[in-house]
Structures are given as structure tokens and as C-alpha cells.
mmCIF file of C-alpha atoms in Angstrom:
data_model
loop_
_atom_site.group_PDB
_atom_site.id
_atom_site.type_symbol
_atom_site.label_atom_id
_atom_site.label_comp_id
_atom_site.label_asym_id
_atom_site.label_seq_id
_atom_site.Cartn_x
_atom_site.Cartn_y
_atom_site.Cartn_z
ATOM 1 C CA UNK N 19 -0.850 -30.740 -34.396
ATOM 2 C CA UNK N 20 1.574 -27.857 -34.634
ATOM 3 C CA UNK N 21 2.746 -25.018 -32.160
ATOM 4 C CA UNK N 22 4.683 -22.385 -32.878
ATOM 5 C CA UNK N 23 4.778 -18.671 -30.389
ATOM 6 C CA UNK N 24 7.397 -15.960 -30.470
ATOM 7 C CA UNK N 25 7.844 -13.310 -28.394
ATOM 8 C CA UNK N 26 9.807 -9.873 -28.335
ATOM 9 C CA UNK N 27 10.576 -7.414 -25.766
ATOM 10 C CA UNK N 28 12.326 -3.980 -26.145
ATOM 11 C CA UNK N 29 13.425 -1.828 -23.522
ATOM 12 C CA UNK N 30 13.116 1.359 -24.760
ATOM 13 C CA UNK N 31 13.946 3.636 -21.591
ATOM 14 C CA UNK N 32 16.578 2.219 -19.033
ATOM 15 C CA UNK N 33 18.195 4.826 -16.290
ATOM 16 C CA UNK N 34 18.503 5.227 -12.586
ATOM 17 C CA UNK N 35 14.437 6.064 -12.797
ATOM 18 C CA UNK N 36 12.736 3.833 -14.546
ATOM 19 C CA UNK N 37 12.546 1.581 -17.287
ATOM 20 C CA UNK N 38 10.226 1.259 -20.038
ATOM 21 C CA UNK N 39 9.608 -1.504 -22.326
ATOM 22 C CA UNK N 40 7.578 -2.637 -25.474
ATOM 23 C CA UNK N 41 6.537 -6.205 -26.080
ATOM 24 C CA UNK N 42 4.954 -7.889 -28.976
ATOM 25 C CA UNK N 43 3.849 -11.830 -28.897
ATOM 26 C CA UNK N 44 2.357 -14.238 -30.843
ATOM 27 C CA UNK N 45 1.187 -17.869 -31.160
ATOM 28 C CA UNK N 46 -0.082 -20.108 -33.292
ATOM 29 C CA UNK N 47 -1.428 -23.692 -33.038
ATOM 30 C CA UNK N 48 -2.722 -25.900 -36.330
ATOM 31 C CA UNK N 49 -5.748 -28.516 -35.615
ATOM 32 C CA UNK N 50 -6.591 -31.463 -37.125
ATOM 33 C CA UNK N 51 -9.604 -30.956 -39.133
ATOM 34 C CA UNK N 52 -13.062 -33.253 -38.188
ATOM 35 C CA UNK N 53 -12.920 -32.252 -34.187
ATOM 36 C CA UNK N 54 -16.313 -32.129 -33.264
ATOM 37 C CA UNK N 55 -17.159 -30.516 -29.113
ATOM 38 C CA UNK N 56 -20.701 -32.112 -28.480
ATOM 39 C CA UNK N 57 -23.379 -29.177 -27.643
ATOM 40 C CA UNK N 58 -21.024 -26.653 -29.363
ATOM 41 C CA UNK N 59 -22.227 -24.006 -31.839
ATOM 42 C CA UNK N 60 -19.376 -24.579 -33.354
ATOM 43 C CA UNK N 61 -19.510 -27.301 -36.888
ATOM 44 C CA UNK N 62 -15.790 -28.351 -35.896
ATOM 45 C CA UNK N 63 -12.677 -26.674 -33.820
ATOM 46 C CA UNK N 64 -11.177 -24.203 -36.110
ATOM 47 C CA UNK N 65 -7.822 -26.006 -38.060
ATOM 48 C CA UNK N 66 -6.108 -22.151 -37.393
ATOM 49 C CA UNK N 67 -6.219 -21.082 -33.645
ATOM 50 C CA UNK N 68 -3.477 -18.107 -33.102
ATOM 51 C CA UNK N 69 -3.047 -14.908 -30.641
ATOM 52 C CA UNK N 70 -1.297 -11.671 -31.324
ATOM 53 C CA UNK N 71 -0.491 -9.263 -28.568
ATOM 54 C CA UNK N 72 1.356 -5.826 -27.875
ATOM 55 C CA UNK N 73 2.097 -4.994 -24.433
ATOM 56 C CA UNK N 74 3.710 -2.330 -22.639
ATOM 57 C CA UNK N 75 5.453 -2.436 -19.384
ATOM 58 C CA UNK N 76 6.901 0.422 -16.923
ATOM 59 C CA UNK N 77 8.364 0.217 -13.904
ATOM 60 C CA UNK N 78 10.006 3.662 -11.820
ATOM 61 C CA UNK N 79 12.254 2.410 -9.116
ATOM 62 C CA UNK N 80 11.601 4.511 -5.551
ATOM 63 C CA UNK N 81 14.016 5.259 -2.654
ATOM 64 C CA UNK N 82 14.816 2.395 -0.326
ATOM 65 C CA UNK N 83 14.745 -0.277 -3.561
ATOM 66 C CA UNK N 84 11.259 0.106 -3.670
ATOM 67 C CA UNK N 85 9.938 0.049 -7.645
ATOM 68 C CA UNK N 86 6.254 0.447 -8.730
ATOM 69 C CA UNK N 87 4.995 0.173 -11.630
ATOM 70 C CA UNK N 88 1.913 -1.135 -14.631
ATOM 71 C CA UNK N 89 1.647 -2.547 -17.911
ATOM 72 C CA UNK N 90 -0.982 -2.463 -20.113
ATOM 73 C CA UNK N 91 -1.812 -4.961 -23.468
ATOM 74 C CA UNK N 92 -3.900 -4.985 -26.124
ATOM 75 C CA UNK N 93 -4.383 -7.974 -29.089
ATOM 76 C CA UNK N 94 -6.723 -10.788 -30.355
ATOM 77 C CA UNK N 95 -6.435 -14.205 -29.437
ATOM 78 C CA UNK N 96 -9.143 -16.317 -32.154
ATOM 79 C CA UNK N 97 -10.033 -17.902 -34.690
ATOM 80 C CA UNK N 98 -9.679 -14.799 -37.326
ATOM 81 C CA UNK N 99 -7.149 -12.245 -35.185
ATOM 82 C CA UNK N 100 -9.159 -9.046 -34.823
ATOM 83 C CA UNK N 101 -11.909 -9.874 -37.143
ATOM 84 C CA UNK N 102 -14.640 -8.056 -34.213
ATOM 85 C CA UNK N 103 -14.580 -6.389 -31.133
ATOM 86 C CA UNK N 104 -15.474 -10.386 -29.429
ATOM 87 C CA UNK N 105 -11.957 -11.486 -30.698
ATOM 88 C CA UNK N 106 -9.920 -8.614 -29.029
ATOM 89 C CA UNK N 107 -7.874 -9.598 -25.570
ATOM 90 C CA UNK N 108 -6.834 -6.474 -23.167
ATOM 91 C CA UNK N 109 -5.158 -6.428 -20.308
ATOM 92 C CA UNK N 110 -3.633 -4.381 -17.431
ATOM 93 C CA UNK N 111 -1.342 -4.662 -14.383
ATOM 94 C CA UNK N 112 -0.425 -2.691 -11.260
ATOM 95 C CA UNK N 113 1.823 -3.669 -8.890
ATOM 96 C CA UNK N 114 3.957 -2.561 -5.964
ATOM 97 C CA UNK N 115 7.259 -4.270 -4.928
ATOM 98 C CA UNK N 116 9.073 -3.013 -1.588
ATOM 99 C CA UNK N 117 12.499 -5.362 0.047
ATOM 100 C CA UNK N 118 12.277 -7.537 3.210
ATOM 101 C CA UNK N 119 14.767 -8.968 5.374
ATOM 102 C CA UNK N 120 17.764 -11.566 4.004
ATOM 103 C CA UNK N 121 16.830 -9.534 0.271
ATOM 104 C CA UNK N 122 13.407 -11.082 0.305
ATOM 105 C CA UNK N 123 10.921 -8.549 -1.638
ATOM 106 C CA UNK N 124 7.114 -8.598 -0.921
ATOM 107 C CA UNK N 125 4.960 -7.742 -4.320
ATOM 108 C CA UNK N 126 1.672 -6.440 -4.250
ATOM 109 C CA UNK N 127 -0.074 -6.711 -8.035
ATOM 110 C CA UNK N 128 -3.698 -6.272 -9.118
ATOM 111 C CA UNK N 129 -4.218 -7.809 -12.673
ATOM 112 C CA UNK N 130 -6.577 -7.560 -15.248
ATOM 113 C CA UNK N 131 -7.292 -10.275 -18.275
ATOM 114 C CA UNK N 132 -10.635 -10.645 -20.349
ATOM 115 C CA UNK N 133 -9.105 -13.578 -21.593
ATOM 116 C CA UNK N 134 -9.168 -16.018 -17.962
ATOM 117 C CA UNK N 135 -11.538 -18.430 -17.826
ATOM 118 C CA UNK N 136 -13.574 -17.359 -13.925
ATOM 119 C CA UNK N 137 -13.938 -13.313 -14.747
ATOM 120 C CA UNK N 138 -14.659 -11.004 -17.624
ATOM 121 C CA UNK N 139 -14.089 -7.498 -16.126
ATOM 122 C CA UNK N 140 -12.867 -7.855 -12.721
ATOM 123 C CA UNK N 141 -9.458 -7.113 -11.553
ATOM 124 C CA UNK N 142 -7.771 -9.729 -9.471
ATOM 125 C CA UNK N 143 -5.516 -8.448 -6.737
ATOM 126 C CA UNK N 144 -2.091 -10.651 -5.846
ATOM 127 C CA UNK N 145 0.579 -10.879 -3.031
ATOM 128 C CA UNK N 146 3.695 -12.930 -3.121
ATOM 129 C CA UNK N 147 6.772 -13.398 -1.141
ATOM 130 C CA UNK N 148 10.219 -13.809 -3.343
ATOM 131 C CA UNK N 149 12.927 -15.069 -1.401
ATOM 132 C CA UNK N 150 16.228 -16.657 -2.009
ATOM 133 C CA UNK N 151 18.404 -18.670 -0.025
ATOM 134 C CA UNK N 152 21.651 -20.400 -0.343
ATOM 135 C CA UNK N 153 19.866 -23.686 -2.140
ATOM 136 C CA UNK N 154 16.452 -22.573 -2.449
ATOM 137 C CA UNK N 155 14.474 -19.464 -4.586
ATOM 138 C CA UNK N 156 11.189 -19.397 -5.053
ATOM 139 C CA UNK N 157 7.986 -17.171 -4.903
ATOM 140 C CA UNK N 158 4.928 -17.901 -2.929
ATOM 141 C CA UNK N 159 1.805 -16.491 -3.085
ATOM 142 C CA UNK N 160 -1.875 -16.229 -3.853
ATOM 143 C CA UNK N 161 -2.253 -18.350 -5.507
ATOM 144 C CA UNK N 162 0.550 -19.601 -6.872
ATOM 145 C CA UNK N 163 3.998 -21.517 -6.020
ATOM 146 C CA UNK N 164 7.419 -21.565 -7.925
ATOM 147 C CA UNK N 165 10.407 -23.263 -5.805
ATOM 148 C CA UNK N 166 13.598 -23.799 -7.619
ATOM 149 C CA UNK N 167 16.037 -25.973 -5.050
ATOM 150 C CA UNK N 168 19.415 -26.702 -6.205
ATOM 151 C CA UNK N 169 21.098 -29.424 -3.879
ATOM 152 C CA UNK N 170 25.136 -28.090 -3.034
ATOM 153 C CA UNK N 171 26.728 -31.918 -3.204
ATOM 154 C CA UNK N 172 25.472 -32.619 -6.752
ATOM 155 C CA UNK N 173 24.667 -30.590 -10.180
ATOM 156 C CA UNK N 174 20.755 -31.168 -9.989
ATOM 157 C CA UNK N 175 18.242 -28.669 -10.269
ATOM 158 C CA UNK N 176 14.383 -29.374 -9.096
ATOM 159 C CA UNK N 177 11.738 -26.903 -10.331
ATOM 160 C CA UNK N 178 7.808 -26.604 -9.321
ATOM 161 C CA UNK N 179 5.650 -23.959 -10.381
ATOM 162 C CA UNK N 180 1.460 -24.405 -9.832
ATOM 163 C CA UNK N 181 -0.968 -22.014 -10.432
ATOM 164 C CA UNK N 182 -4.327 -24.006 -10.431
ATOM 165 C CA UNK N 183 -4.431 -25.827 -13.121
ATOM 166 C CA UNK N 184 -0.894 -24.440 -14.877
ATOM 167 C CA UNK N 185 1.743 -27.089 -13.338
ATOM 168 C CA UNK N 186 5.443 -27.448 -14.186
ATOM 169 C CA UNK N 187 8.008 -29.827 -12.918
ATOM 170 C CA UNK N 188 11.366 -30.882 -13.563
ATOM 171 C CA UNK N 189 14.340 -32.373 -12.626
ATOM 172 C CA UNK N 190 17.400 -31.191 -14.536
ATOM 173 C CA UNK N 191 21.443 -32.358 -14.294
ATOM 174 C CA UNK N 192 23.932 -30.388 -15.420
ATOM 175 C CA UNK N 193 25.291 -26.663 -15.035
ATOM 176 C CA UNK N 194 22.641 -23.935 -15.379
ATOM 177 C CA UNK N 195 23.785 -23.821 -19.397
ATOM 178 C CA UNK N 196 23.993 -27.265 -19.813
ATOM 179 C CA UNK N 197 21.288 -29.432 -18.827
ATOM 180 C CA UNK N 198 19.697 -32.780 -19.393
ATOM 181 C CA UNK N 199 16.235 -32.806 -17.968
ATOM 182 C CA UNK N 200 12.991 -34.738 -17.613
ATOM 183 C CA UNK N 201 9.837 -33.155 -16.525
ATOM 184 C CA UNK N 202 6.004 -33.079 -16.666
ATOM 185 C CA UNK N 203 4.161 -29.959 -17.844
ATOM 186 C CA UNK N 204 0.057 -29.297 -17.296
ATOM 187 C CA UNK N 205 -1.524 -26.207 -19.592
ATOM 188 C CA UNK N 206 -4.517 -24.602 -20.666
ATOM 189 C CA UNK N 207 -4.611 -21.800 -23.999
ATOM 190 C CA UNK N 208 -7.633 -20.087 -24.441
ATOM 191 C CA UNK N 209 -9.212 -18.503 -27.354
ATOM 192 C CA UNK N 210 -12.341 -15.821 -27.545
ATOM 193 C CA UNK N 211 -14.202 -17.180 -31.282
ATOM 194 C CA UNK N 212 -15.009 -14.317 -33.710
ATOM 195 C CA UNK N 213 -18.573 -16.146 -34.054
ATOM 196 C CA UNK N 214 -19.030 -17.258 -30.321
ATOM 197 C CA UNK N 215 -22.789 -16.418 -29.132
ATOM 198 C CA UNK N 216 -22.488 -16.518 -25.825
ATOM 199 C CA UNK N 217 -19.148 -14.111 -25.229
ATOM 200 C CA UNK N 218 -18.247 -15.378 -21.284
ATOM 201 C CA UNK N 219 -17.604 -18.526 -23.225
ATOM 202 C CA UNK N 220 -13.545 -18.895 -23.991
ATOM 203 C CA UNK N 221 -12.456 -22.144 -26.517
ATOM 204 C CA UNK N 222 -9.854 -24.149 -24.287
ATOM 205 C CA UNK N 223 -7.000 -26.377 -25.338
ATOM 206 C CA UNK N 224 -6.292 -28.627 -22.508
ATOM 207 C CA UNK N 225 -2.778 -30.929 -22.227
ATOM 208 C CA UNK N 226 -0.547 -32.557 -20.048
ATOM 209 C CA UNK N 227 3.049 -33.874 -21.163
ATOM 210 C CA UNK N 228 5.928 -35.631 -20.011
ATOM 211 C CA UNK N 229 8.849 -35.003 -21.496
ATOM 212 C CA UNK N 230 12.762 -35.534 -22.012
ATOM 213 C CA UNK N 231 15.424 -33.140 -22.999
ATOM 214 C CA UNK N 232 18.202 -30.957 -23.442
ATOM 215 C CA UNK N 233 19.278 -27.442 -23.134
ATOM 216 C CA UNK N 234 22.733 -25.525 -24.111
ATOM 217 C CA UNK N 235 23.861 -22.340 -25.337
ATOM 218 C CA UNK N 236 24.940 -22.149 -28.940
ATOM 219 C CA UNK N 237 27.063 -19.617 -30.046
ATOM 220 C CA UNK N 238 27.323 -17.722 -26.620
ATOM 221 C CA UNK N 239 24.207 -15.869 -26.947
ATOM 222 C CA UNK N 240 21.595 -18.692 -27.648
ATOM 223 C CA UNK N 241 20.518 -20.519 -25.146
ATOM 224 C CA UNK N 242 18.674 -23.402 -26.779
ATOM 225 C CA UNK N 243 16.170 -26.488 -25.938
ATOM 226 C CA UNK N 244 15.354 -29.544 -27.205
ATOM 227 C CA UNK N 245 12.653 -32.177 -26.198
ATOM 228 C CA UNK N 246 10.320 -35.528 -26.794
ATOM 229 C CA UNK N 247 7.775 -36.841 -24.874
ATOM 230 C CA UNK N 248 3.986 -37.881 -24.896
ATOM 231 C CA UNK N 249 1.202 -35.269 -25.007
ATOM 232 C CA UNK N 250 -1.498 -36.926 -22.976
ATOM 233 C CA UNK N 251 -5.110 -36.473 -21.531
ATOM 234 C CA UNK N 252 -5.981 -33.681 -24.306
ATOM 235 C CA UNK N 253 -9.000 -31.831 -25.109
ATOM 236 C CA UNK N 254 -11.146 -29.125 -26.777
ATOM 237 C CA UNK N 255 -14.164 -27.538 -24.963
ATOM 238 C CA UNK N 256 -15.598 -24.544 -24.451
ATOM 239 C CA UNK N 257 -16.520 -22.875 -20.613
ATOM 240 C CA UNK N 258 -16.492 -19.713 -18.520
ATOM 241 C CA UNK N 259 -13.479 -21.511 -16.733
ATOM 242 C CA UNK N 260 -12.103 -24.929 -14.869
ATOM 243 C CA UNK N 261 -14.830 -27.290 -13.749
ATOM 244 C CA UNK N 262 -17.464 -24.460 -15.791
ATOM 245 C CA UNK N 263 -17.968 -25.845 -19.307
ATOM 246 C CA UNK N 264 -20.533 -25.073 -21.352
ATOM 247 C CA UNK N 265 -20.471 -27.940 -23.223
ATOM 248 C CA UNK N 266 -19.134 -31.294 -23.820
ATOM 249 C CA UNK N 267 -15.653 -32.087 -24.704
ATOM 250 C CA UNK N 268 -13.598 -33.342 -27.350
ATOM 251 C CA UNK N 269 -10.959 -35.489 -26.539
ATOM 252 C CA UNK N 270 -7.873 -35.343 -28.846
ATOM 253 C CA UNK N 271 -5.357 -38.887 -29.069
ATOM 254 C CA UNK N 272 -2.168 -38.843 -27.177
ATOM 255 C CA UNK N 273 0.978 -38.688 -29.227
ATOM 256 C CA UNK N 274 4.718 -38.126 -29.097
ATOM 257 C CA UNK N 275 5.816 -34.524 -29.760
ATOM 258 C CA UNK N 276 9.320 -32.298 -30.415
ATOM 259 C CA UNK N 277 9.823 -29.626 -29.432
ATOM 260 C CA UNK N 278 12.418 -26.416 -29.541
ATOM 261 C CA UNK N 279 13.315 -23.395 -27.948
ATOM 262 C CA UNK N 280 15.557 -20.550 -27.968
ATOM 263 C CA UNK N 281 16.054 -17.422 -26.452
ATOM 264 C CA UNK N 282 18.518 -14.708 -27.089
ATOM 265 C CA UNK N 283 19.329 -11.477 -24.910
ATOM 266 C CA UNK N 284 21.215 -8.497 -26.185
ATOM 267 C CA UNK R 26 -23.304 -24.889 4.915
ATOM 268 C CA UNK R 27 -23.883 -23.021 1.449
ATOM 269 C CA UNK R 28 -22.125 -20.034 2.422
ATOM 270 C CA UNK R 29 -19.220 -21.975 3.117
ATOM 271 C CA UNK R 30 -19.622 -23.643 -0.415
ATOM 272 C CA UNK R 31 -19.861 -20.130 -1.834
ATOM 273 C CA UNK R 32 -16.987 -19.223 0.102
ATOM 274 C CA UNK R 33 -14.618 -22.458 -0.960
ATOM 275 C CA UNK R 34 -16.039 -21.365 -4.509
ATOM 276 C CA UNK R 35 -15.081 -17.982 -4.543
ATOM 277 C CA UNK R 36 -11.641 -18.923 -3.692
ATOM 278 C CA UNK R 37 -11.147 -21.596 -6.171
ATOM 279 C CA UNK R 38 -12.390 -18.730 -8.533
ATOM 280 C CA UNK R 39 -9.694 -16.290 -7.981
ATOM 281 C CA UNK R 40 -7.486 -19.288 -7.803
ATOM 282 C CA UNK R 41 -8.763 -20.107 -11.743
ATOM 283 C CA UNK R 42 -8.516 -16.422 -12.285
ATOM 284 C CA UNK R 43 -4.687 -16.378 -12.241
ATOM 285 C CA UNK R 44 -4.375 -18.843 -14.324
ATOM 286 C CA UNK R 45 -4.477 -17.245 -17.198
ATOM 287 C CA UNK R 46 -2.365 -13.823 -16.060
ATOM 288 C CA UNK R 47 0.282 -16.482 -15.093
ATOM 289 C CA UNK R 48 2.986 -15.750 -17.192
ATOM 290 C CA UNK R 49 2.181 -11.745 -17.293
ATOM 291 C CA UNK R 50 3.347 -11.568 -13.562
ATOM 292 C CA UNK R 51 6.371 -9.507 -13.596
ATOM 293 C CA UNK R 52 8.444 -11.860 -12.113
ATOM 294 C CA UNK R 53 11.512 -9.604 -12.991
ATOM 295 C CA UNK R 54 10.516 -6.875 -10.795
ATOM 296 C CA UNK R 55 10.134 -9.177 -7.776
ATOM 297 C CA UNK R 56 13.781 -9.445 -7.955
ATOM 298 C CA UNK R 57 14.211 -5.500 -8.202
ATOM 299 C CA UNK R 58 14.257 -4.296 -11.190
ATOM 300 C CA UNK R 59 14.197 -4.962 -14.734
ATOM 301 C CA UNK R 60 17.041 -5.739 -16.920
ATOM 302 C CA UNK R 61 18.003 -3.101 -20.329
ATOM 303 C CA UNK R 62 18.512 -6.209 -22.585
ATOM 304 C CA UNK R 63 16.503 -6.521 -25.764
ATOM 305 C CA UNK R 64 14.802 -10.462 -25.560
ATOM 306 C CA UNK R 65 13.712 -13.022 -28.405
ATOM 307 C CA UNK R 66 11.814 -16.066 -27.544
ATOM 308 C CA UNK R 67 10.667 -19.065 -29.746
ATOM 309 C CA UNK R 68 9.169 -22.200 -29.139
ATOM 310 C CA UNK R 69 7.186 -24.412 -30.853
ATOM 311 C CA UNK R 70 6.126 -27.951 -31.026
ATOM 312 C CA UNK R 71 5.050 -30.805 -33.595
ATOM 313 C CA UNK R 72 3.961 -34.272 -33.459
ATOM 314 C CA UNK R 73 3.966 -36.921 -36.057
ATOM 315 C CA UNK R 74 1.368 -37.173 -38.815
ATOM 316 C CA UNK R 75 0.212 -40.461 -38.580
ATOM 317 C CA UNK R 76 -1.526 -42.361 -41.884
ATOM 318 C CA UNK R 77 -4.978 -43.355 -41.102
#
């Protein structure tokens, strides 16, 4: 199997105001051919599974560092990208952001996805706390954790995010540009199939990975990753969400994996 | 003892809900404000193709 996603994001109003952004993202993952999901319509998992989004994202800071703001996208994420109205993804976001004590900021957020796997047309509100300390920053929510501690005495770094199923965690040495890290990393992509007949039903990719690696700047601008590990404990099925399949699933072999990244800002 | 169920349910549904909004959450903007910098991100993955 292959992965490969890119993403781009363009500010295209920045002043005391507001800002205003453009995004564009895409991914793409290659199958082995011959996986079958028992008591699926489909004959096999498609060997091209890929998503294609455009997204737009404004924010208009208030008095007292209070900002506001919503973001709308709009895209495919299928078999055959935009091939019927099934196959299209939208989505929306509101949200509301006002400072607490010690620099902490409260967010309130109500989001909007037809591509999550529990609701098809319902918008799910959100509240989170961001805080930051002297060795600790993290968010905490509903439903969701990310805590990012970084110990004074020595150069190590320990990250957890969980949201449900989503999990990330790592331990990392090194300066924040130059880091040798090991970690373990739980995550579902979903799909909406041009030919799907029952259209609550999302195609899921299920994984879990452990992982070694590296990551440094290149150049001054790049700041770059590399990685191995074992993908582990995968599978196809399809469902309405976690613990909601619709039918049987289709487990894929473990196997060691590379992987890259890179990300520039300019 | 079903409504409590129902109840435990409904939250594990919104929990699932976020899931896949995840990375939409503008995290950037729980910090303040958004930065004016143009961003480029790749990643990707591969395994080894193994002979039958």
C-alpha cells in the first residue's frame, strides 16, 4: 500500500481585522487488489481511494483579544472524485474564541462534516480550554485531549492527543528542530463510494502503527520527517461509524512502512 | 436502565462525531489568531511489496 496527501493554505487577507485564507487538500491511498469485505456490495475495495478538498477559513479578531470566526469546505472524498452528488464531502465551522486568566483562551466551535462516521446532517457543537504553562500546553475539551509536556532538566518532549478513536503519542529527544522520536499512532480515513446503496454507509480504513524517526529542518525553511515502523491491526469495512458496521471486515497483513514529511512556511 | 444506555450512547456518539472534524479544529485560533504565512504540507507513506 501507498499514501501520499498534500495540503496548501493561502492567506489571502491579513490586517489588524481579520484574516482570510484559502485551502486546498488532497490524498491519495493505493490498495492491493483481491480485498474482499464479507456482506459488502462491493466485488473488492477499490485499488484507487483519494479525497480532494477546498476550504475556506475567516477569522475577524474583536476588542479585548476576542476573534470569531467560520470556515466552510467543499470536495469529494471516493472512489471516482466527484463522479455524483453521493461522492461530494461539505463541511462548515463556527466558532468563538475569548482569553482567560494566565493567557488561557476558552473556544466555543460548532462543526459540521457529512463525512464522520455517527451523523449525516447534524452539527456538533465543541468547547475546549487551551492553556499553557511553563512545561505543559495542551487543549482539553469535548471530546478531545492534546497535552504536550516538555520536562526543564532534559531535551524530551511527550505528546498525547485522543479524540475517540484518533490517538497519537510520542516521545521525542532533541531541540524542537531536531528530534529523534518514537511513537504510536491510531487512525481512521473514510470514504463516501460513488456506487454505495445505502448512503449513511462511509468505506473505513482502519490502522494502528508504531513507529521510529527523525525530524530536522533542511535548508532553513523545511522542516522535514522521516520514519519506519509496523502498520498493525488493519482493516477495510464499511459502517455508519465506530462499533456501527454494516458489514463484515477485511483484515489487511501487518507490514513495515516509510514514511516522509515536510512542511514549508513562507 | 435503557435510558441510561441511550444516554452513555448518545455521548459516545458525539464523541465518534469528532472524530472525523479532528484535524479541521482551528487549533490556530485557540492561540489568538492566525498567522499571514503561506503553508505546504506533504506526507506520504509506502510499505514493501512483498513476492507471493
Amino acid at each position: 500500500m501507498n499514501f501520499n496527501r498534500l495540503g496548501l493554505l493561502v492567506p489571502v487577507l491579513y490586517d489588524e481585522h481579520g484574516s482570510l485564507s484559502f485551502s486546498i487538500r488532497g490524498s491519495h491511498l493505493e490498495v492491493p487488489k483481491g480485498i474482499l469485505i464479507p456482506g459488502s456490495t462491493l466485488t473488492e475495495v477499490p485499488e484507487s481511494l483519494s479525497s480532494l478538498e477546498f476550504g475556506m477559513q475567516y477569522t475577524h479578531k474583536l476588542e479585548g483579544n476576542k476573534t470569531v470566526g467560520g470556515g466552510l469546505s467543499y470536495g469529494s472524498a471516493s472512489d471516482r472524485l466527484f463522479s455524483n452528488a453521493d461522492s461530494i464531502t461539505l463541511g462548515a465551522n463556527l466558532f468563538y474564541s475569548y482569553p482567560s486568566e494566565n493567557n488561557d483562551r476558552w473556544i466555543w466551535a460548532l462543526f459540521y462534516s457529512n463525512n464522520n462516521p455517527v451523523f449525516r446532517n447534524l452539527p456538533i457543537p465543541s468547547v475546549a480550554y487551551f492553556f499553557k504553562r511553563s512545561t505543559i500546553l495542551g487543549a482539553v475539551g469535548l471530546p478531545f485531549i492534546y497535552l504536550r509536556w516538555t520536562p526543564i532538566k532534559d531535551p524530551w518532549t511527550f505528546t498525547l492527543f485522543d479524540l475517540a478513536t484518533i490517538v497519537k503519542a510520542e516521545a521525542a529527544y532533541g531541540p524542537p528542530l531536531f528530534q529523534y522520536f518514537a511513537g504510536f499512532d491510531w487512525n481512521q480515513q473514510t470514504w463516501l463510494r460513488h456506487d454505495v446503496q445505502n448512503t449513511d454507509n462511509k468505506l473505513y480504513f482502519d490502522e494502528k502503527k508504531i513507529f521510529l524517526g527523525a525530524r530536522f529542518l533542511v535548508a532553513k525553511v523545511v522542516l522535514t520527517e522521516v520514519q519506519v515502523g509496523q502498520a498493525f491491526d488493519r482493516s477495510f469495512y464499511e459502517g455508519q461509524g465506530l462499533g456501527r458496521k454494516e458489514t463484515g471486515t477485511a483484515f489487511v497483513p501487518a507490514s513495515w512502512f516509510a514514511a516522509w514529511s515536510a512542511k514549508i512556511e513562507f | 436502565m435503557l435510558s441510561k444506555f441511550r444516554a452513555l450512547a448518545a455521548i459516545f456518539a458525539l464523541f465518534m462525531a469528532f472524530r472525523a472534524v479532528a484535524l479541521d479544529l482551528p487549533f490556530e485560533s485557540m492561540n489568538g489568531f492566525p498567522s499571514n504565512k503561506i503553508k505546504l504540507d506533504y506526507s506520504g507513506w509506502t510499505e514493501p511489496v512483498l513476492s507471493p
